[in-house]
Amino acid sequence: MSAVPPNPAVQTVRLTVSQAVVRFLQAQFSERDGVRQQFFGGVFGIFGHGNVAGVGQALLEAEEGALGDGWEPPAQVRYMTGRNEQAMVHAAVGYARQKDRLQTLAVTASVGPGSSNMLTGAALATINRIPVLLLPADVFATRVASPVLQELEQPYGYDVSVNDAFRPLSKFFDRVWRPEQLPSALLGAMRVLTDPAETGAATICLPEDLQAEAWDFPVELFRERTWRIARPVPEKVAIAEAAELIRSAKAPLVVAGGGVVYSQATEALRTFVEATGIPVGQSQAGKGAIRYDHPLSLGAIGSTGTTAANEIAAEADVVIGIGTRYSDFTTGSRTAFQNPDVRFVNVNVASLDAVKHAGLPVQADAREALEALTAALEGFSTPDAYRERAARLNRAWDAVVDRFFHSGIGEEKGLLAQAEVIGAVDEVADDRDVVVCAAGSLPGDLHCMWRSRDPKQYHVEYGYSCMGYEIPGGIGVALAAPDRDVFITVGDGSYLMMPTELVTAVQEDAKVIVVLLQNHGFASIGALSEQHGSQRFGTKYRKRSESGRLEGGKLPVDLAANVESLGIRTLRAGTREELVAALQDAKASAESTCVYVETDLYSEAPDGGGWWDVPVSEVSHLESTRTARTWYEGEKRTQRPLL
């Protein structure tokens, strides 16, 4: 407790630190374009000794309305129980991404492993530029009981805990040692959470004893606050310079990233490309920024891109990146753009991304910049032949996709190809339904083949490509958009990482459709291993054989039964016809359903001509590795510094 009495002129209310946190969350709103919404849609939590009597008590008190001082919360914040702390953060990310970063969830966890389990989720949120509020419990501020259960002791400093690992993973980090520090920590976190350029994980560590400590908090802290999500306007000189460069282009190309979707700039993008005739390639986060069948849509670009996008990219002399951070996949590990004179115009709210590849930076909101560029480029258009070429390449790729969707491989081999499964989901899903994925071979196949018809239909976490994101992330989407069906596409490898959050879906009545592909191994890494001379080593789910190696029979694991045991209705499909029928059944149902299907581990997707830099051993006794190294060195020669 503070030794100095509060200023009598300041109206205060006596609360514990935890009660103050919950009350603050209930009073936060965001606004953009005149539309206002509650910022925190709920709190996910798992309680342990580090937070059960602190944040847990405060959430109970708020839920029961036992406030005592007559304060009426502007909005209720729903509490939801998670099953895994990492998964809770993934669910918050899925929720916030579906809400275009205008709303999010908070996550509370106990001291020690409960909090450190959230580290992967924090990294994922920050890498993907998605706002989540993390409230990890921490060691005693008073140190009176140190070392407490699960405390990390370091001889060089008693103020260190496992939570310091959040520092490099968070866009905002603070540890509240005293109640007086809480207001600045909360307001600092909100500043970052609502900043489209700086958003990511905001972490406020709450020592276990401090959570239950009372203080006279200023009533002003709990007033209703509306945080305006800014739309930074571009500088006139930047727009003029960008327009001049674009006008000089003979083969311009747009790379649309997630910023187009988050800023709700898809209509502005369509207007821009139709006025200028500049075709569009899309990153993983940007897929859906323009409809797949628009004549100027080239589909996915880069390592998992289409032949349409990658052919145009190889010749492009001016690349206009809008809301993209240019990951190595987007740029084909810097091999996608082969024009020796290629220049970049980078539209982004973040200066970090706006200056990449020595580009001309236009630091601004995507919608504002697109509208300004459209006006500045009035009268400019690519030749009709260029537009027609883009449309022709788009149609040609769509025909390739159609062949893979209906390849008939399943009938020949008795196991469906992964592309056939994606095609069945694509066929059954409505335009507003959402497909969710994160890791393995599915993201690459979805990127180049999924036919996006709505800006929010495609939800693939590929900034961190985190195995296990799929189910909790999909539940977050379902909580954010209960009016859409959510198809969670997940392979057996990712499923086994984090299936337990399906219990949360049952608990919250959040309907999801889990499309579970069982191929008895890691298809993506297996293929990568084979291509790079490592013979699919360690990538199959096999028993240990008499030789002592993992090359025996398949593991007798029944994943469908596992899903069913978690309370999810499960349907099994063996043929494409059965799969479509099961998906239609799942869509018609009001409850969560898993559609289980065994697939071919060795099935292929169409090759879009992209490359990904995964180094191969420079020396080896294996012929397969030596051959792969020769191939790798040849591909490596096409890399560009883009400086």
GROMACS .gro file of C-alpha atoms in nm, residues 287-510:
model
  224
  287LYS     CA    1  -0.538  -1.373  -5.030
  288GLY     CA    2  -0.897  -1.262  -5.073
  289ALA     CA    3  -0.800  -0.898  -5.126
  290ILE     CA    4  -0.944  -0.946  -5.474
  291ARG     CA    5  -1.174  -1.223  -5.597
  292TYR     CA    6  -1.002  -1.523  -5.751
  293ASP     CA    7  -1.200  -1.485  -6.075
  294HIS     CA    8  -1.137  -1.114  -6.130
  295PRO     CA    9  -0.963  -1.081  -6.469
  296LEU     CA   10  -0.674  -0.890  -6.307
  297SER     CA   11  -0.626  -1.139  -6.025
  298LEU     CA   12  -0.318  -1.356  -6.066
  299GLY     CA   13  -0.375  -1.549  -5.743
  300ALA     CA   14  -0.101  -1.644  -5.500
  301ILE     CA   15   0.252  -1.516  -5.553
  302GLY     CA   16   0.593  -1.647  -5.454
  303SER     CA   17   0.712  -1.985  -5.335
  304THR     CA   18   0.358  -2.122  -5.312
  305GLY     CA   19   0.227  -1.906  -5.593
  306THR     CA   20   0.060  -1.964  -5.925
  307THR     CA   21   0.226  -1.976  -6.264
  308ALA     CA   22   0.019  -1.668  -6.351
  309ALA     CA   23   0.153  -1.450  -6.069
  310ASN     CA   24   0.509  -1.578  -6.087
  311GLU     CA   25   0.533  -1.532  -6.465
  312ILE     CA   26   0.427  -1.168  -6.439
  313ALA     CA   27   0.646  -1.117  -6.129
  314ALA     CA   28   0.956  -1.238  -6.313
  315GLU     CA   29   0.910  -0.960  -6.573
  316ALA     CA   30   0.768  -0.682  -6.354
  317ASP     CA   31   0.962  -0.355  -6.366
  318VAL     CA   32   0.758  -0.182  -6.093
  319VAL     CA   33   0.618  -0.380  -5.801
  320ILE     CA   34   0.359  -0.205  -5.586
  321GLY     CA   35   0.347  -0.375  -5.246
  322ILE     CA   36   0.034  -0.282  -5.053
  323GLY     CA   37   0.014  -0.389  -4.691
  324THR     CA   38   0.271  -0.668  -4.730
  325ARG     CA   39   0.584  -0.737  -4.526
  326TYR     CA   40   0.749  -0.926  -4.816
  327SER     CA   41   0.831  -1.255  -4.643
  328ASP     CA   42   1.069  -1.498  -4.810
  329PHE     CA   43   0.770  -1.695  -4.940
  330THR     CA   44   0.616  -1.386  -5.099
  331THR     CA   45   0.938  -1.303  -5.281
  332GLY     CA   46   1.033  -1.664  -5.359
  333SER     CA   47   1.336  -1.614  -5.133
  334ARG     CA   48   1.425  -1.313  -5.350
  335THR     CA   49   1.404  -1.503  -5.677
  336ALA     CA   50   1.053  -1.404  -5.787
  337PHE     CA   51   1.141  -1.061  -5.931
  338GLN     CA   52   1.399  -1.112  -6.206
  339ASN     CA   53   1.375  -0.789  -6.405
  340PRO     CA   54   1.722  -0.632  -6.365
  341ASP     CA   55   1.563  -0.286  -6.338
  342VAL     CA   56   1.281  -0.376  -6.100
  343ARG     CA   57   1.175  -0.100  -5.859
  344PHE     CA   58   0.940  -0.118  -5.562
  345VAL     CA   59   0.668   0.112  -5.433
  346ASN     CA   60   0.575   0.007  -5.079
  347VAL     CA   61   0.246   0.119  -4.926
  348ASN     CA   62   0.240   0.031  -4.557
  349VAL     CA   63   0.147   0.182  -4.222
  350ALA     CA   64   0.473   0.048  -4.076
  351SER     CA   65   0.801   0.213  -4.170
  352LEU     CA   66   0.977  -0.123  -4.123
  353ASP     CA   67   0.785  -0.266  -4.418
  354ALA     CA   68   0.759   0.051  -4.626
  355VAL     CA   69   1.135   0.070  -4.690
  356LYS     CA   70   1.203  -0.295  -4.778
  357HIS     CA   71   1.384  -0.384  -5.102
  358ALA     CA   72   1.503  -0.024  -5.134
  359GLY     CA   73   1.146   0.065  -5.222
  360LEU     CA   74   0.987   0.407  -5.250
  361PRO     CA   75   0.801   0.429  -4.916
  362VAL     CA   76   0.441   0.546  -4.897
  363GLN     CA   77   0.377   0.520  -4.526
  364ALA     CA   78   0.000   0.529  -4.501
  365ASP     CA   79  -0.321   0.336  -4.457
  366ALA     CA   80  -0.383   0.105  -4.753
  367ARG     CA   81  -0.727   0.245  -4.836
  368GLU     CA   82  -0.615   0.607  -4.811
  369ALA     CA   83  -0.310   0.543  -5.025
  370LEU     CA   84  -0.501   0.347  -5.290
  371GLU     CA   85  -0.758   0.620  -5.326
  372ALA     CA   86  -0.485   0.882  -5.355
  373LEU     CA   87  -0.290   0.676  -5.611
  374THR     CA   88  -0.602   0.613  -5.818
  375ALA     CA   89  -0.659   0.988  -5.841
  376ALA     CA   90  -0.293   1.062  -5.914
  377LEU     CA   91  -0.284   0.803  -6.193
  378GLU     CA   92  -0.593   0.930  -6.374
  379GLY     CA   93  -0.551   0.865  -6.744
  380PHE     CA   94  -0.285   0.599  -6.696
  381SER     CA   95  -0.353   0.242  -6.801
  382THR     CA   96  -0.156  -0.060  -6.902
  383PRO     CA   97  -0.211  -0.168  -7.264
  384ASP     CA   98  -0.512  -0.386  -7.342
  385ALA     CA   99  -0.275  -0.668  -7.436
  386TYR     CA  100  -0.127  -0.665  -7.084
  387ARG     CA  101  -0.473  -0.685  -6.927
  388GLU     CA  102  -0.570  -0.965  -7.163
  389ARG     CA  103  -0.253  -1.156  -7.083
  390ALA     CA  104  -0.326  -1.139  -6.710
  391ALA     CA  105  -0.680  -1.265  -6.766
  392ARG     CA  106  -0.556  -1.546  -6.989
  393LEU     CA  107  -0.296  -1.657  -6.735
  394ASN     CA  108  -0.560  -1.648  -6.462
  395ARG     CA  109  -0.797  -1.868  -6.664
  396ALA     CA  110  -0.516  -2.111  -6.747
  397TRP     CA  111  -0.425  -2.153  -6.381
  398ASP     CA  112  -0.789  -2.200  -6.283
  399ALA     CA  113  -0.811  -2.484  -6.534
  400VAL     CA  114  -0.505  -2.645  -6.372
  401VAL     CA  115  -0.669  -2.614  -6.030
  402ASP     CA  116  -0.985  -2.772  -6.163
  403ARG     CA  117  -0.789  -3.071  -6.290
  404PHE     CA  118  -0.628  -3.123  -5.949
  405PHE     CA  119  -0.960  -3.078  -5.768
  406HIS     CA  120  -1.110  -3.356  -5.984
  407SER     CA  121  -0.802  -3.565  -6.057
  408GLY     CA  122  -0.959  -3.900  -5.976
  409ILE     CA  123  -0.639  -4.007  -5.796
  410GLY     CA  124  -0.847  -4.113  -5.499
  411GLU     CA  125  -1.028  -4.374  -5.703
  412GLU     CA  126  -0.704  -4.503  -5.853
  413LYS     CA  127  -0.505  -4.529  -5.529
  414GLY     CA  128  -0.785  -4.581  -5.279
  415LEU     CA  129  -0.662  -4.270  -5.096
  416LEU     CA  130  -0.776  -3.918  -5.178
  417ALA     CA  131  -0.518  -3.664  -5.291
  418GLN     CA  132  -0.496  -3.356  -5.069
  419ALA     CA  133  -0.597  -3.138  -5.363
  420GLU     CA  134  -0.917  -3.341  -5.401
  421VAL     CA  135  -1.003  -3.271  -5.037
  422ILE     CA  136  -0.942  -2.897  -5.082
  423GLY     CA  137  -1.158  -2.908  -5.395
  424ALA     CA  138  -1.443  -3.071  -5.203
  425VAL     CA  139  -1.427  -2.808  -4.927
  426ASP     CA  140  -1.413  -2.533  -5.189
  427GLU     CA  141  -1.722  -2.682  -5.355
  428VAL     CA  142  -1.929  -2.702  -5.035
  429ALA     CA  143  -1.824  -2.376  -4.867
  430ASP     CA  144  -2.040  -2.069  -4.921
  431ASP     CA  145  -1.880  -1.742  -5.027
  432ARG     CA  146  -1.881  -1.607  -4.670
  433ASP     CA  147  -1.754  -1.924  -4.501
  434VAL     CA  148  -1.398  -1.925  -4.369
  435VAL     CA  149  -1.122  -2.179  -4.433
  436VAL     CA  150  -0.857  -2.193  -4.158
  437CYS     CA  151  -0.510  -2.345  -4.173
  438ALA     CA  152  -0.156  -2.278  -4.052
  439ALA     CA  153   0.121  -2.532  -4.115
  440GLY     CA  154   0.233  -2.826  -4.324
  441SER     CA  155   0.159  -2.880  -4.691
  442LEU     CA  156  -0.199  -2.755  -4.666
  443PRO     CA  157  -0.112  -2.380  -4.652
  444GLY     CA  158   0.086  -2.401  -4.975
  445ASP     CA  159  -0.184  -2.598  -5.152
  446LEU     CA  160  -0.457  -2.367  -5.024
  447HIS     CA  161  -0.258  -2.057  -5.120
  448CYS     CA  162  -0.226  -2.156  -5.483
  449MET     CA  163  -0.561  -2.336  -5.527
  450TRP     CA  164  -0.828  -2.195  -5.293
  451ARG     CA  165  -1.082  -1.983  -5.481
  452SER     CA  166  -1.135  -1.685  -5.252
  453ARG     CA  167  -1.466  -1.508  -5.305
  454ASP     CA  168  -1.475  -1.289  -4.992
  455PRO     CA  169  -1.204  -1.086  -4.813
  456LYS     CA  170  -1.253  -1.282  -4.489
  457GLN     CA  171  -1.291  -1.628  -4.643
  458TYR     CA  172  -0.923  -1.725  -4.632
  459HIS     CA  173  -0.756  -1.745  -4.290
  460VAL     CA  174  -0.413  -1.906  -4.304
  461GLU     CA  175  -0.161  -1.819  -4.030
  462TYR     CA  176   0.166  -1.812  -4.221
  463GLY     CA  177   0.369  -1.544  -4.049
  464TYR     CA  178   0.479  -1.801  -3.790
  465SER     CA  179   0.329  -2.108  -3.963
  466CYS     CA  180   0.266  -2.258  -3.622
  467MET     CA  181   0.159  -2.621  -3.600
  468GLY     CA  182  -0.136  -2.644  -3.365
  469TYR     CA  183  -0.281  -2.301  -3.450
  470GLU     CA  184  -0.556  -2.443  -3.669
  471ILE     CA  185  -0.811  -2.561  -3.410
  472PRO     CA  186  -0.782  -2.280  -3.152
  473GLY     CA  187  -0.744  -2.019  -3.426
  474GLY     CA  188  -1.056  -2.154  -3.597
  475ILE     CA  189  -1.246  -2.140  -3.268
  476GLY     CA  190  -1.143  -1.776  -3.237
  477VAL     CA  191  -1.282  -1.712  -3.585
  478ALA     CA  192  -1.607  -1.888  -3.493
  479LEU     CA  193  -1.643  -1.674  -3.179
  480ALA     CA  194  -1.582  -1.360  -3.384
  481ALA     CA  195  -1.812  -1.454  -3.674
  482PRO     CA  196  -2.092  -1.687  -3.558
  483ASP     CA  197  -2.280  -1.609  -3.880
  484ARG     CA  198  -2.016  -1.789  -4.091
  485ASP     CA  199  -1.926  -2.156  -4.109
  486VAL     CA  200  -1.561  -2.217  -4.023
  487PHE     CA  201  -1.379  -2.501  -4.202
  488ILE     CA  202  -1.064  -2.592  -4.007
  489THR     CA  203  -0.836  -2.786  -4.242
  490VAL     CA  204  -0.569  -2.970  -4.046
  491GLY     CA  205  -0.333  -3.259  -4.105
  492ASP     CA  206  -0.260  -3.530  -3.852
  493GLY     CA  207   0.073  -3.370  -3.758
  494SER     CA  208  -0.077  -3.034  -3.661
  495TYR     CA  209  -0.384  -3.199  -3.508
  496LEU     CA  210  -0.170  -3.396  -3.265
  497MET     CA  211   0.001  -3.075  -3.154
  498MET     CA  212  -0.310  -2.913  -3.004
  499PRO     CA  213  -0.646  -3.092  -3.038
  500THR     CA  214  -0.771  -3.029  -2.684
  501GLU     CA  215  -0.925  -2.690  -2.758
  502LEU     CA  216  -1.208  -2.878  -2.929
  503VAL     CA  217  -1.345  -2.911  -2.575
  504THR     CA  218  -1.362  -2.531  -2.566
  505ALA     CA  219  -1.564  -2.532  -2.890
  506VAL     CA  220  -1.815  -2.763  -2.723
  507GLN     CA  221  -1.818  -2.552  -2.407
  508GLU     CA  222  -1.876  -2.223  -2.592
  509ASP     CA  223  -2.110  -2.372  -2.852
  510ALA     CA  224  -1.878  -2.233  -3.118
   0.00000   0.00000   0.00000
